[in-house]
PDB file of C-alpha atoms in Angstrom:
ATOM      1  CA  UNK A  24      86.526 126.198  97.827  1.00  0.00           C
ATOM      2  CA  UNK A  25      86.242 125.823 101.475  1.00  0.00           C
ATOM      3  CA  UNK A  26      89.499 126.976 103.273  1.00  0.00           C
ATOM      4  CA  UNK A  27      89.883 123.387 105.293  1.00  0.00           C
ATOM      5  CA  UNK A  28      89.542 121.676 101.919  1.00  0.00           C
ATOM      6  CA  UNK A  29      92.034 123.900 100.038  1.00  0.00           C
ATOM      7  CA  UNK A  30      94.416 123.794 102.640  1.00  0.00           C
ATOM      8  CA  UNK A  31      94.275 120.151 102.666  1.00  0.00           C
ATOM      9  CA  UNK A  32      94.675 120.002  99.126  1.00  0.00           C
ATOM     10  CA  UNK A  33      97.753 122.508  99.673  1.00  0.00           C
ATOM     11  CA  UNK A  34      99.474 120.239 101.939  1.00  0.00           C
ATOM     12  CA  UNK A  35      99.035 117.430  99.343  1.00  0.00           C
ATOM     13  CA  UNK A  36     100.115 119.172  96.694  1.00  0.00           C
ATOM     14  CA  UNK A  37     103.356 120.278  98.971  1.00  0.00           C
ATOM     15  CA  UNK A  38     104.015 116.399  99.757  1.00  0.00           C
ATOM     16  CA  UNK A  39     103.937 115.250  95.857  1.00  0.00           C
ATOM     17  CA  UNK A  40     105.924 118.070  95.056  1.00  0.00           C
ATOM     18  CA  UNK A  41     108.422 117.016  97.837  1.00  0.00           C
ATOM     19  CA  UNK A  42     108.432 113.715  96.173  1.00  0.00           C
ATOM     20  CA  UNK A  43     109.972 115.583  92.906  1.00  0.00           C
ATOM     21  CA  UNK A  44     113.335 117.133  92.445  1.00  0.00           C
ATOM     22  CA  UNK A  45     113.789 120.808  92.567  1.00  0.00           C
ATOM     23  CA  UNK A  46     115.428 122.468  89.825  1.00  0.00           C
ATOM     24  CA  UNK A  47     118.342 124.217  90.630  1.00  0.00           C
ATOM     25  CA  UNK A  48     117.853 127.482  89.076  1.00  0.00           C
ATOM     26  CA  UNK A  49     114.391 128.336  90.131  1.00  0.00           C
ATOM     27  CA  UNK A  50     112.957 126.025  92.523  1.00  0.00           C
ATOM     28  CA  UNK A  51     110.338 124.983  90.057  1.00  0.00           C
ATOM     29  CA  UNK A  52     109.821 121.218  90.494  1.00  0.00           C
ATOM     30  CA  UNK A  53     111.207 119.355  87.854  1.00  0.00           C
ATOM     31  CA  UNK A  54     109.361 116.612  85.812  1.00  0.00           C
ATOM     32  CA  UNK A  55     109.096 113.198  87.233  1.00  0.00           C
ATOM     33  CA  UNK A  56     109.991 110.700  84.382  1.00  0.00           C
ATOM     34  CA  UNK A  57     107.784 106.915  83.999  1.00  0.00           C
ATOM     35  CA  UNK A  58     109.087 104.574  81.895  1.00  0.00           C
ATOM     36  CA  UNK A  59     106.194 102.258  80.643  1.00  0.00           C
ATOM     37  CA  UNK A  60     105.608  98.402  79.397  1.00  0.00           C
ATOM     38  CA  UNK A  61     107.127  98.352  76.014  1.00  0.00           C
ATOM     39  CA  UNK A  62     109.398 101.198  76.770  1.00  0.00           C
ATOM     40  CA  UNK A  63     107.328 104.408  76.206  1.00  0.00           C
ATOM     41  CA  UNK A  64     108.074 107.084  78.398  1.00  0.00           C
ATOM     42  CA  UNK A  65     106.677 110.394  79.681  1.00  0.00           C
ATOM     43  CA  UNK A  66     106.842 113.375  82.201  1.00  0.00           C
ATOM     44  CA  UNK A  67     104.735 114.246  85.073  1.00  0.00           C
ATOM     45  CA  UNK A  68     104.646 117.770  86.492  1.00  0.00           C
ATOM     46  CA  UNK A  69     102.883 118.363  89.806  1.00  0.00           C
ATOM     47  CA  UNK A  70     101.163 121.846  90.430  1.00  0.00           C
ATOM     48  CA  UNK A  71      98.353 123.625  91.103  1.00  0.00           C
ATOM     49  CA  UNK A  72      95.611 125.136  88.471  1.00  0.00           C
ATOM     50  CA  UNK A  73      91.771 126.179  89.075  1.00  0.00           C
ATOM     51  CA  UNK A  74      91.991 125.510  92.861  1.00  0.00           C
ATOM     52  CA  UNK A  75      92.687 121.970  92.449  1.00  0.00           C
ATOM     53  CA  UNK A  76      96.108 119.909  92.727  1.00  0.00           C
ATOM     54  CA  UNK A  77      97.144 119.357  89.143  1.00  0.00           C
ATOM     55  CA  UNK A  78      99.812 117.485  86.705  1.00  0.00           C
ATOM     56  CA  UNK A  79     101.180 118.258  83.416  1.00  0.00           C
ATOM     57  CA  UNK A  80     101.824 115.452  81.239  1.00  0.00           C
ATOM     58  CA  UNK A  81     104.443 115.527  78.535  1.00  0.00           C
ATOM     59  CA  UNK A  82     104.336 112.934  76.013  1.00  0.00           C
ATOM     60  CA  UNK A  83     107.321 111.706  73.791  1.00  0.00           C
ATOM     61  CA  UNK A  84     105.776 113.598  70.752  1.00  0.00           C
ATOM     62  CA  UNK A  85     105.857 116.859  72.979  1.00  0.00           C
ATOM     63  CA  UNK A  86     102.107 116.942  73.450  1.00  0.00           C
ATOM     64  CA  UNK A  87     101.110 118.045  76.724  1.00  0.00           C
ATOM     65  CA  UNK A  88      97.968 117.595  78.642  1.00  0.00           C
ATOM     66  CA  UNK A  89      96.596 119.466  81.856  1.00  0.00           C
ATOM     67  CA  UNK A  90      94.779 117.445  84.503  1.00  0.00           C
ATOM     68  CA  UNK A  91      92.967 118.312  87.646  1.00  0.00           C
ATOM     69  CA  UNK A  92      92.836 115.915  90.761  1.00  0.00           C
ATOM     70  CA  UNK A  93      89.491 113.884  90.827  1.00  0.00           C
ATOM     71  CA  UNK A  94      88.758 111.532  93.436  1.00  0.00           C
ATOM     72  CA  UNK A  95      90.167 108.242  93.676  1.00  0.00           C
ATOM     73  CA  UNK A  96      89.537 105.177  95.831  1.00  0.00           C
ATOM     74  CA  UNK A  97      93.364 104.551  96.070  1.00  0.00           C
ATOM     75  CA  UNK A  98      96.164 106.268  94.778  1.00  0.00           C
ATOM     76  CA  UNK A  99      95.994 109.643  93.001  1.00  0.00           C
ATOM     77  CA  UNK A 100      93.412 110.136  90.088  1.00  0.00           C
ATOM     78  CA  UNK A 101      94.008 113.506  87.839  1.00  0.00           C
ATOM     79  CA  UNK A 102      91.556 114.003  84.400  1.00  0.00           C
ATOM     80  CA  UNK A 103      89.937 116.974  82.918  1.00  0.00           C
ATOM     81  CA  UNK A 104      86.736 118.053  84.287  1.00  0.00           C
ATOM     82  CA  UNK A 105      84.476 117.389  81.437  1.00  0.00           C
ATOM     83  CA  UNK A 106      82.163 114.786  79.622  1.00  0.00           C
ATOM     84  CA  UNK A 107      84.519 115.071  76.441  1.00  0.00           C
ATOM     85  CA  UNK A 108      87.474 113.007  75.688  1.00  0.00           C
ATOM     86  CA  UNK A 109      90.540 113.367  77.604  1.00  0.00           C
ATOM     87  CA  UNK A 110      93.469 111.922  79.385  1.00  0.00           C
ATOM     88  CA  UNK A 111      93.245 110.229  82.964  1.00  0.00           C
ATOM     89  CA  UNK A 112      96.455 109.981  84.897  1.00  0.00           C
ATOM     90  CA  UNK A 113      96.392 107.631  87.599  1.00  0.00           C
ATOM     91  CA  UNK A 114      99.211 106.945  90.191  1.00  0.00           C
ATOM     92  CA  UNK A 115      99.851 105.027  93.243  1.00  0.00           C
ATOM     93  CA  UNK A 116     103.513 104.733  94.696  1.00  0.00           C
ATOM     94  CA  UNK A 117     105.926 104.775  92.234  1.00  0.00           C
ATOM     95  CA  UNK A 118     103.787 103.109  89.380  1.00  0.00           C
ATOM     96  CA  UNK A 119     101.290 104.862  86.889  1.00  0.00           C
ATOM     97  CA  UNK A 120      98.756 104.227  84.259  1.00  0.00           C
ATOM     98  CA  UNK A 121      97.453 106.852  81.359  1.00  0.00           C
ATOM     99  CA  UNK A 122      93.931 106.347  79.971  1.00  0.00           C
ATOM    100  CA  UNK A 123      91.996 107.930  77.681  1.00  0.00           C
ATOM    101  CA  UNK A 124      88.589 108.283  78.463  1.00  0.00           C
ATOM    102  CA  UNK A 125      86.235 108.507  75.685  1.00  0.00           C
ATOM    103  CA  UNK A 126      83.369 110.856  75.984  1.00  0.00           C
ATOM    104  CA  UNK A 127      81.660 109.715  72.652  1.00  0.00           C
ATOM    105  CA  UNK A 128      81.279 105.941  74.554  1.00  0.00           C
ATOM    106  CA  UNK A 129      79.721 107.154  78.082  1.00  0.00           C
ATOM    107  CA  UNK A 130      83.408 107.963  79.623  1.00  0.00           C
ATOM    108  CA  UNK A 131      84.875 104.131  78.688  1.00  0.00           C
ATOM    109  CA  UNK A 132      88.524 104.410  79.425  1.00  0.00           C
ATOM    110  CA  UNK A 133      91.382 102.652  77.327  1.00  0.00           C
ATOM    111  CA  UNK A 134      94.909 101.972  78.975  1.00  0.00           C
ATOM    112  CA  UNK A 135      97.082 104.064  76.723  1.00  0.00           C
ATOM    113  CA  UNK A 136     100.394 103.432  78.699  1.00  0.00           C
ATOM    114  CA  UNK A 137     100.594 100.730  81.470  1.00  0.00           C
ATOM    115  CA  UNK A 138     102.893  99.048  83.926  1.00  0.00           C
ATOM    116  CA  UNK A 139     104.822 102.815  83.783  1.00  0.00           C
ATOM    117  CA  UNK A 140     107.327 102.770  86.675  1.00  0.00           C
ATOM    118  CA  UNK A 141     108.800 106.154  88.112  1.00  0.00           C
ATOM    119  CA  UNK A 142     112.467 106.411  87.266  1.00  0.00           C
TER     120      UNK A 142
END
């Protein structure tokens, strides 16, 4: 990755990390909690994986998904870089949406969690 781009991504991760509470013991970021329409909720932990900003989503059932930063016209978007089926996390400000990207349908995205608010 270009050193200038890597530095910009690192700054973005630091900025996002500053928005998340610090764990008092180890200094690792604590997950951000989102509550969605209908009462569903999930946690998001911001990080850095494979030379990219990343998030790990943790759903109510314990399932986790590691997603990498993707281009976004507005807000922050994370997904898994493949043509297969996977989750997409999009956030702007203190609101977020989680989609299921269907690789068998040309990447069609279906909303799984809508109107999610940072708690």
